[in-house]
Structures are given as structure tokens and as C-alpha cells.
mmCIF file with all atom_site columns, C-alpha atoms in Angstrom:
data_model
loop_
_atom_site.group_PDB
_atom_site.id
_atom_site.type_symbol
_atom_site.label_atom_id
_atom_site.label_alt_id
_atom_site.label_comp_id
_atom_site.label_asym_id
_atom_site.label_entity_id
_atom_site.label_seq_id
_atom_site.pdbx_PDB_ins_code
_atom_site.Cartn_x
_atom_site.Cartn_y
_atom_site.Cartn_z
_atom_site.occupancy
_atom_site.B_iso_or_equiv
_atom_site.pdbx_formal_charge
_atom_site.auth_seq_id
_atom_site.auth_comp_id
_atom_site.auth_asym_id
_atom_site.auth_atom_id
_atom_site.pdbx_PDB_model_num
ATOM 1   C CA . MET A 1 1   ? 167.927 31.087 143.711 1.00 56.00 ? 1   MET A CA 1
ATOM 2   C CA . PRO A 1 2   ? 167.323 33.141 140.550 1.00 60.00 ? 2   PRO A CA 1
ATOM 3   C CA . PRO A 1 3   ? 167.893 31.549 137.146 1.00 63.00 ? 3   PRO A CA 1
ATOM 4   C CA . ARG A 1 4   ? 171.189 32.131 135.350 1.00 86.00 ? 4   ARG A CA 1
ATOM 5   C CA . THR A 1 5   ? 169.658 33.113 132.004 1.00 89.00 ? 5   THR A CA 1
ATOM 6   C CA . CYS A 1 6   ? 166.717 35.479 132.217 1.00 94.00 ? 6   CYS A CA 1
ATOM 7   C CA . LEU A 1 7   ? 163.308 33.842 131.839 1.00 94.00 ? 7   LEU A CA 1
ATOM 8   C CA . CYS A 1 8   ? 162.023 36.783 129.780 1.00 95.00 ? 8   CYS A CA 1
ATOM 9   C CA . GLY A 1 9   ? 163.404 35.312 126.563 1.00 92.00 ? 9   GLY A CA 1
ATOM 10  C CA . LEU A 1 10  ? 166.232 37.760 125.970 1.00 93.00 ? 10  LEU A CA 1
ATOM 11  C CA . PRO A 1 11  ? 169.753 36.283 125.806 1.00 92.00 ? 11  PRO A CA 1
ATOM 12  C CA . ALA A 1 12  ? 171.070 37.902 128.976 1.00 94.00 ? 12  ALA A CA 1
ATOM 13  C CA . PRO A 1 13  ? 171.840 36.851 132.538 1.00 95.00 ? 13  PRO A CA 1
ATOM 14  C CA . TYR A 1 14  ? 168.888 37.342 134.897 1.00 95.00 ? 14  TYR A CA 1
ATOM 15  C CA . GLN A 1 15  ? 170.874 39.625 137.222 1.00 94.00 ? 15  GLN A CA 1
ATOM 16  C CA . ASP A 1 16  ? 171.691 42.039 134.360 1.00 95.00 ? 16  ASP A CA 1
ATOM 17  C CA . CYS A 1 17  ? 168.319 41.768 132.609 1.00 96.00 ? 17  CYS A CA 1
ATOM 18  C CA . CYS A 1 18  ? 165.068 41.638 134.603 1.00 97.00 ? 18  CYS A CA 1
ATOM 19  C CA . GLY A 1 19  ? 166.850 41.220 137.932 1.00 97.00 ? 19  GLY A CA 1
ATOM 20  C CA . ARG A 1 20  ? 167.816 44.910 137.915 1.00 97.00 ? 20  ARG A CA 1
ATOM 21  C CA . PHE A 1 21  ? 164.136 45.867 137.559 1.00 98.00 ? 21  PHE A CA 1
ATOM 22  C CA . HIS A 1 22  ? 163.076 43.465 140.309 1.00 98.00 ? 22  HIS A CA 1
ATOM 23  C CA . ARG A 1 23  ? 165.745 44.931 142.618 1.00 97.00 ? 23  ARG A CA 1
ATOM 24  C CA . GLY A 1 24  ? 164.549 48.487 141.834 1.00 96.00 ? 24  GLY A CA 1
ATOM 25  C CA . GLU A 1 25  ? 167.868 49.544 140.291 1.00 97.00 ? 25  GLU A CA 1
ATOM 26  C CA . ALA A 1 26  ? 166.208 50.517 136.992 1.00 97.00 ? 26  ALA A CA 1
ATOM 27  C CA . ALA A 1 27  ? 162.742 50.878 135.480 1.00 97.00 ? 27  ALA A CA 1
ATOM 28  C CA . PRO A 1 28  ? 161.612 49.285 132.210 1.00 97.00 ? 28  PRO A CA 1
ATOM 29  C CA . ALA A 1 29  ? 161.817 51.811 129.361 1.00 97.00 ? 29  ALA A CA 1
ATOM 30  C CA . THR A 1 30  ? 159.117 50.181 127.228 1.00 97.00 ? 30  THR A CA 1
ATOM 31  C CA . ALA A 1 31  ? 155.851 48.319 127.714 1.00 98.00 ? 31  ALA A CA 1
ATOM 32  C CA . GLU A 1 32  ? 157.440 45.166 126.286 1.00 97.00 ? 32  GLU A CA 1
ATOM 33  C CA . GLN A 1 33  ? 160.319 45.407 128.745 1.00 97.00 ? 33  GLN A CA 1
ATOM 34  C CA . LEU A 1 34  ? 157.823 45.698 131.588 1.00 98.00 ? 34  LEU A CA 1
ATOM 35  C CA . MET A 1 35  ? 155.849 42.712 130.296 1.00 98.00 ? 35  MET A CA 1
ATOM 36  C CA . ARG A 1 36  ? 159.031 40.632 130.036 1.00 98.00 ? 36  ARG A CA 1
ATOM 37  C CA . SER A 1 37  ? 160.088 41.655 133.543 1.00 98.00 ? 37  SER A CA 1
ATOM 38  C CA . ARG A 1 38  ? 156.659 40.732 134.911 1.00 98.00 ? 38  ARG A CA 1
ATOM 39  C CA . PHE A 1 39  ? 156.900 37.279 133.306 1.00 98.00 ? 39  PHE A CA 1
ATOM 40  C CA . SER A 1 40  ? 160.307 36.842 134.950 1.00 97.00 ? 40  SER A CA 1
ATOM 41  C CA . ALA A 1 41  ? 158.808 37.997 138.250 1.00 97.00 ? 41  ALA A CA 1
ATOM 42  C CA . PHE A 1 42  ? 156.200 35.233 137.993 1.00 96.00 ? 42  PHE A CA 1
ATOM 43  C CA . GLY A 1 43  ? 159.066 32.823 137.296 1.00 95.00 ? 43  GLY A CA 1
ATOM 44  C CA . VAL A 1 44  ? 161.119 33.817 140.333 1.00 94.00 ? 44  VAL A CA 1
ATOM 45  C CA . GLY A 1 45  ? 158.092 34.354 142.596 1.00 95.00 ? 45  GLY A CA 1
ATOM 46  C CA . ASP A 1 46  ? 158.559 38.115 143.073 1.00 96.00 ? 46  ASP A CA 1
ATOM 47  C CA . GLU A 1 47  ? 155.022 39.018 144.172 1.00 96.00 ? 47  GLU A CA 1
ATOM 48  C CA . ALA A 1 48  ? 156.105 42.465 145.416 1.00 96.00 ? 48  ALA A CA 1
ATOM 49  C CA . TYR A 1 49  ? 157.362 43.462 141.948 1.00 98.00 ? 49  TYR A CA 1
ATOM 50  C CA . LEU A 1 50  ? 154.181 42.212 140.301 1.00 98.00 ? 50  LEU A CA 1
ATOM 51  C CA . LEU A 1 51  ? 152.032 44.280 142.652 1.00 97.00 ? 51  LEU A CA 1
ATOM 52  C CA . ARG A 1 52  ? 154.301 47.337 142.316 1.00 97.00 ? 52  ARG A CA 1
ATOM 53  C CA . THR A 1 53  ? 154.000 47.273 138.510 1.00 98.00 ? 53  THR A CA 1
ATOM 54  C CA . TRP A 1 54  ? 150.216 46.757 138.419 1.00 97.00 ? 54  TRP A CA 1
ATOM 55  C CA . HIS A 1 55  ? 147.975 49.779 137.792 1.00 97.00 ? 55  HIS A CA 1
ATOM 56  C CA . PRO A 1 56  ? 146.371 50.720 141.135 1.00 96.00 ? 56  PRO A CA 1
ATOM 57  C CA . ALA A 1 57  ? 142.866 50.673 139.607 1.00 95.00 ? 57  ALA A CA 1
ATOM 58  C CA . ALA A 1 58  ? 143.205 47.000 138.666 1.00 92.00 ? 58  ALA A CA 1
ATOM 59  C CA . ARG A 1 59  ? 145.711 45.728 141.250 1.00 95.00 ? 59  ARG A CA 1
ATOM 60  C CA . PRO A 1 60  ? 144.553 42.914 143.518 1.00 95.00 ? 60  PRO A CA 1
ATOM 61  C CA . PRO A 1 61  ? 145.117 43.480 147.241 1.00 93.00 ? 61  PRO A CA 1
ATOM 62  C CA . ARG A 1 62  ? 147.583 40.564 147.287 1.00 93.00 ? 62  ARG A CA 1
ATOM 63  C CA . LEU A 1 63  ? 148.906 37.694 145.215 1.00 93.00 ? 63  LEU A CA 1
ATOM 64  C CA . ASP A 1 64  ? 149.243 34.047 146.064 1.00 91.00 ? 64  ASP A CA 1
ATOM 65  C CA . LEU A 1 65  ? 151.370 32.560 143.311 1.00 93.00 ? 65  LEU A CA 1
ATOM 66  C CA . ASP A 1 66  ? 150.806 28.857 142.746 1.00 92.00 ? 66  ASP A CA 1
ATOM 67  C CA . LYS A 1 67  ? 154.069 27.110 143.665 1.00 89.00 ? 67  LYS A CA 1
ATOM 68  C CA . ARG A 1 68  ? 153.049 24.095 141.523 1.00 93.00 ? 68  ARG A CA 1
ATOM 69  C CA . VAL A 1 69  ? 153.330 26.216 138.361 1.00 95.00 ? 69  VAL A CA 1
ATOM 70  C CA . ARG A 1 70  ? 156.813 26.786 136.946 1.00 95.00 ? 70  ARG A CA 1
ATOM 71  C CA . TRP A 1 71  ? 157.007 29.470 134.244 1.00 95.00 ? 71  TRP A CA 1
ATOM 72  C CA . VAL A 1 72  ? 159.602 28.367 131.704 1.00 94.00 ? 72  VAL A CA 1
ATOM 73  C CA . ARG A 1 73  ? 159.457 30.347 128.452 1.00 93.00 ? 73  ARG A CA 1
ATOM 74  C CA . LEU A 1 74  ? 157.991 33.490 126.945 1.00 96.00 ? 74  LEU A CA 1
ATOM 75  C CA . GLU A 1 75  ? 157.132 34.318 123.345 1.00 95.00 ? 75  GLU A CA 1
ATOM 76  C CA . VAL A 1 76  ? 156.290 37.912 122.455 1.00 96.00 ? 76  VAL A CA 1
ATOM 77  C CA . LEU A 1 77  ? 153.884 37.658 119.524 1.00 97.00 ? 77  LEU A CA 1
ATOM 78  C CA . GLU A 1 78  ? 153.076 41.319 118.873 1.00 96.00 ? 78  GLU A CA 1
ATOM 79  C CA . SER A 1 79  ? 153.733 44.720 120.389 1.00 96.00 ? 79  SER A CA 1
ATOM 80  C CA . THR A 1 80  ? 152.045 48.055 119.585 1.00 96.00 ? 80  THR A CA 1
ATOM 81  C CA . GLY A 1 81  ? 152.997 51.456 120.959 1.00 97.00 ? 81  GLY A CA 1
ATOM 82  C CA . GLY A 1 82  ? 154.686 51.217 124.320 1.00 95.00 ? 82  GLY A CA 1
ATOM 83  C CA . SER A 1 83  ? 157.979 52.796 123.295 1.00 95.00 ? 83  SER A CA 1
ATOM 84  C CA . VAL A 1 84  ? 159.874 55.495 125.155 1.00 90.00 ? 84  VAL A CA 1
ATOM 85  C CA . VAL A 1 85  ? 157.741 58.153 123.379 1.00 93.00 ? 85  VAL A CA 1
ATOM 86  C CA . HIS A 1 86  ? 154.316 56.535 124.006 1.00 95.00 ? 86  HIS A CA 1
ATOM 87  C CA . THR A 1 87  ? 151.982 56.693 126.985 1.00 96.00 ? 87  THR A CA 1
ATOM 88  C CA . GLU A 1 88  ? 150.136 53.458 126.132 1.00 97.00 ? 88  GLU A CA 1
ATOM 89  C CA . GLY A 1 89  ? 151.036 50.152 124.567 1.00 98.00 ? 89  GLY A CA 1
ATOM 90  C CA . THR A 1 90  ? 149.943 46.572 124.138 1.00 98.00 ? 90  THR A CA 1
ATOM 91  C CA . VAL A 1 91  ? 151.845 43.310 124.100 1.00 97.00 ? 91  VAL A CA 1
ATOM 92  C CA . ARG A 1 92  ? 150.421 39.995 122.951 1.00 97.00 ? 92  ARG A CA 1
ATOM 93  C CA . PHE A 1 93  ? 152.372 37.034 124.275 1.00 97.00 ? 93  PHE A CA 1
ATOM 94  C CA . ARG A 1 94  ? 152.359 33.305 124.885 1.00 97.00 ? 94  ARG A CA 1
ATOM 95  C CA . ALA A 1 95  ? 153.672 32.107 128.242 1.00 97.00 ? 95  ALA A CA 1
ATOM 96  C CA . HIS A 1 96  ? 154.786 28.498 128.647 1.00 97.00 ? 96  HIS A CA 1
ATOM 97  C CA . TYR A 1 97  ? 154.669 26.734 131.987 1.00 97.00 ? 97  TYR A CA 1
ATOM 98  C CA . VAL A 1 98  ? 154.870 23.331 133.619 1.00 97.00 ? 98  VAL A CA 1
ATOM 99  C CA . GLU A 1 99  ? 152.259 22.351 136.202 1.00 96.00 ? 99  GLU A CA 1
ATOM 100 C CA . ARG A 1 100 ? 152.602 19.065 138.049 1.00 92.00 ? 100 ARG A CA 1
ATOM 101 C CA . GLY A 1 101 ? 154.950 17.801 135.350 1.00 94.00 ? 101 GLY A CA 1
ATOM 102 C CA . LYS A 1 102 ? 152.625 18.680 132.460 1.00 97.00 ? 102 LYS A CA 1
ATOM 103 C CA . PRO A 1 103 ? 153.469 21.467 129.977 1.00 98.00 ? 103 PRO A CA 1
ATOM 104 C CA . GLY A 1 104 ? 150.925 24.183 129.301 1.00 97.00 ? 104 GLY A CA 1
ATOM 105 C CA . GLU A 1 105 ? 150.661 27.624 127.794 1.00 97.00 ? 105 GLU A CA 1
ATOM 106 C CA . MET A 1 106 ? 148.527 30.706 128.093 1.00 96.00 ? 106 MET A CA 1
ATOM 107 C CA . GLU A 1 107 ? 148.109 33.609 125.721 1.00 97.00 ? 107 GLU A CA 1
ATOM 108 C CA . GLU A 1 108 ? 147.236 37.169 126.661 1.00 97.00 ? 108 GLU A CA 1
ATOM 109 C CA . HIS A 1 109 ? 146.965 40.541 124.973 1.00 97.00 ? 109 HIS A CA 1
ATOM 110 C CA . SER A 1 110 ? 147.970 42.967 127.721 1.00 97.00 ? 110 SER A CA 1
ATOM 111 C CA . ARG A 1 111 ? 147.548 46.722 127.992 1.00 97.00 ? 111 ARG A CA 1
ATOM 112 C CA . PHE A 1 112 ? 150.185 48.953 129.576 1.00 98.00 ? 112 PHE A CA 1
ATOM 113 C CA . VAL A 1 113 ? 150.110 52.653 130.441 1.00 98.00 ? 113 VAL A CA 1
ATOM 114 C CA . ARG A 1 114 ? 152.528 55.171 131.880 1.00 97.00 ? 114 ARG A CA 1
ATOM 115 C CA . LEU A 1 115 ? 151.702 56.264 135.391 1.00 96.00 ? 115 LEU A CA 1
ATOM 116 C CA . ASP A 1 116 ? 153.897 58.939 136.965 1.00 94.00 ? 116 ASP A CA 1
ATOM 117 C CA . GLY A 1 117 ? 156.468 58.318 134.224 1.00 93.00 ? 117 GLY A CA 1
ATOM 118 C CA . ARG A 1 118 ? 156.667 54.526 134.735 1.00 96.00 ? 118 ARG A CA 1
ATOM 119 C CA . TRP A 1 119 ? 155.070 51.705 132.792 1.00 98.00 ? 119 TRP A CA 1
ATOM 120 C CA . VAL A 1 120 ? 152.426 49.694 134.638 1.00 98.00 ? 120 VAL A CA 1
ATOM 121 C CA . TYR A 1 121 ? 150.265 46.719 133.695 1.00 98.00 ? 121 TYR A CA 1
ATOM 122 C CA . ALA A 1 122 ? 146.683 47.899 133.131 1.00 97.00 ? 122 ALA A CA 1
ATOM 123 C CA . GLY A 1 123 ? 145.077 44.521 132.426 1.00 95.00 ? 123 GLY A CA 1
ATOM 124 C CA . ALA A 1 124 ? 144.239 42.051 129.705 1.00 94.00 ? 124 ALA A CA 1
ATOM 125 C CA . LEU A 1 125 ? 142.373 43.111 126.596 1.00 91.00 ? 125 LEU A CA 1
ATOM 126 C CA . GLY A 1 126 ? 139.294 41.128 125.607 1.00 74.00 ? 126 GLY A CA 1
ATOM 127 C CA . GLY A 1 127 ? 139.120 39.019 122.483 1.00 53.00 ? 127 GLY A CA 1
#
């Protein structure tokens, strides 16, 4: 069952926020929107969406999400480019999770590009 409030950090119901992207009813307009929707996809276990929004050059053949990890909160720390007029963008974020009852967090600086008019995740930046 999907969460009531969207996991992406925006104050909206999941169904109206990232749920519409996961269902294929809309496409994220910005790199940050895509990043938020991918975080939500990790949270609801939508492996198909994650693979669909991954750049083909970097996409793994399949995903096996760890069911012991529960993604609970997202903080967007910085965003560059990635608007409706850009073809590339980056988003630096901190993702909070709980694994086996213990809280944790991971930080990533991600790169996004437009491919055939849609934003896709192109991988993590070093450093």
C-alpha cells in the first residue's frame, strides 16, 4: 500500500505527487522532480520505474531492492541546472532510511540528462 503523504518531501499526497509519475500518467519536468520521484520509487519498491528512469548506458540489468531498508525522508541539499529549459542537471541530496530498526542516511550528488525529451538518472558524481 502506497504512503498517504509522498515520501519525496513535498507536502502532497503520494497519488497526486510521485504516484502519477510511477503510474506513467506524467513525466517529471525537472531533474529535481525526477530525483524526488526516484526516491519515492525506492520507498514504495517500484523497481520498474527506477529502471525506466535510468540512463541506458548506466542502467543495471535488474534491481533487487533490499526489503530490510525502509526509505523514510529526503532532503534536497542543492540543485543546478535541470529545469525545463536545460538538458543536464545535478541534484545533491541526503536520503534517510531505517535498516533493521536503526536509522541511517546516505548522501549523493546525482547527474541527470534529457534523453528523448525525458529526464533520466545518469549516475552519481564523484567527490
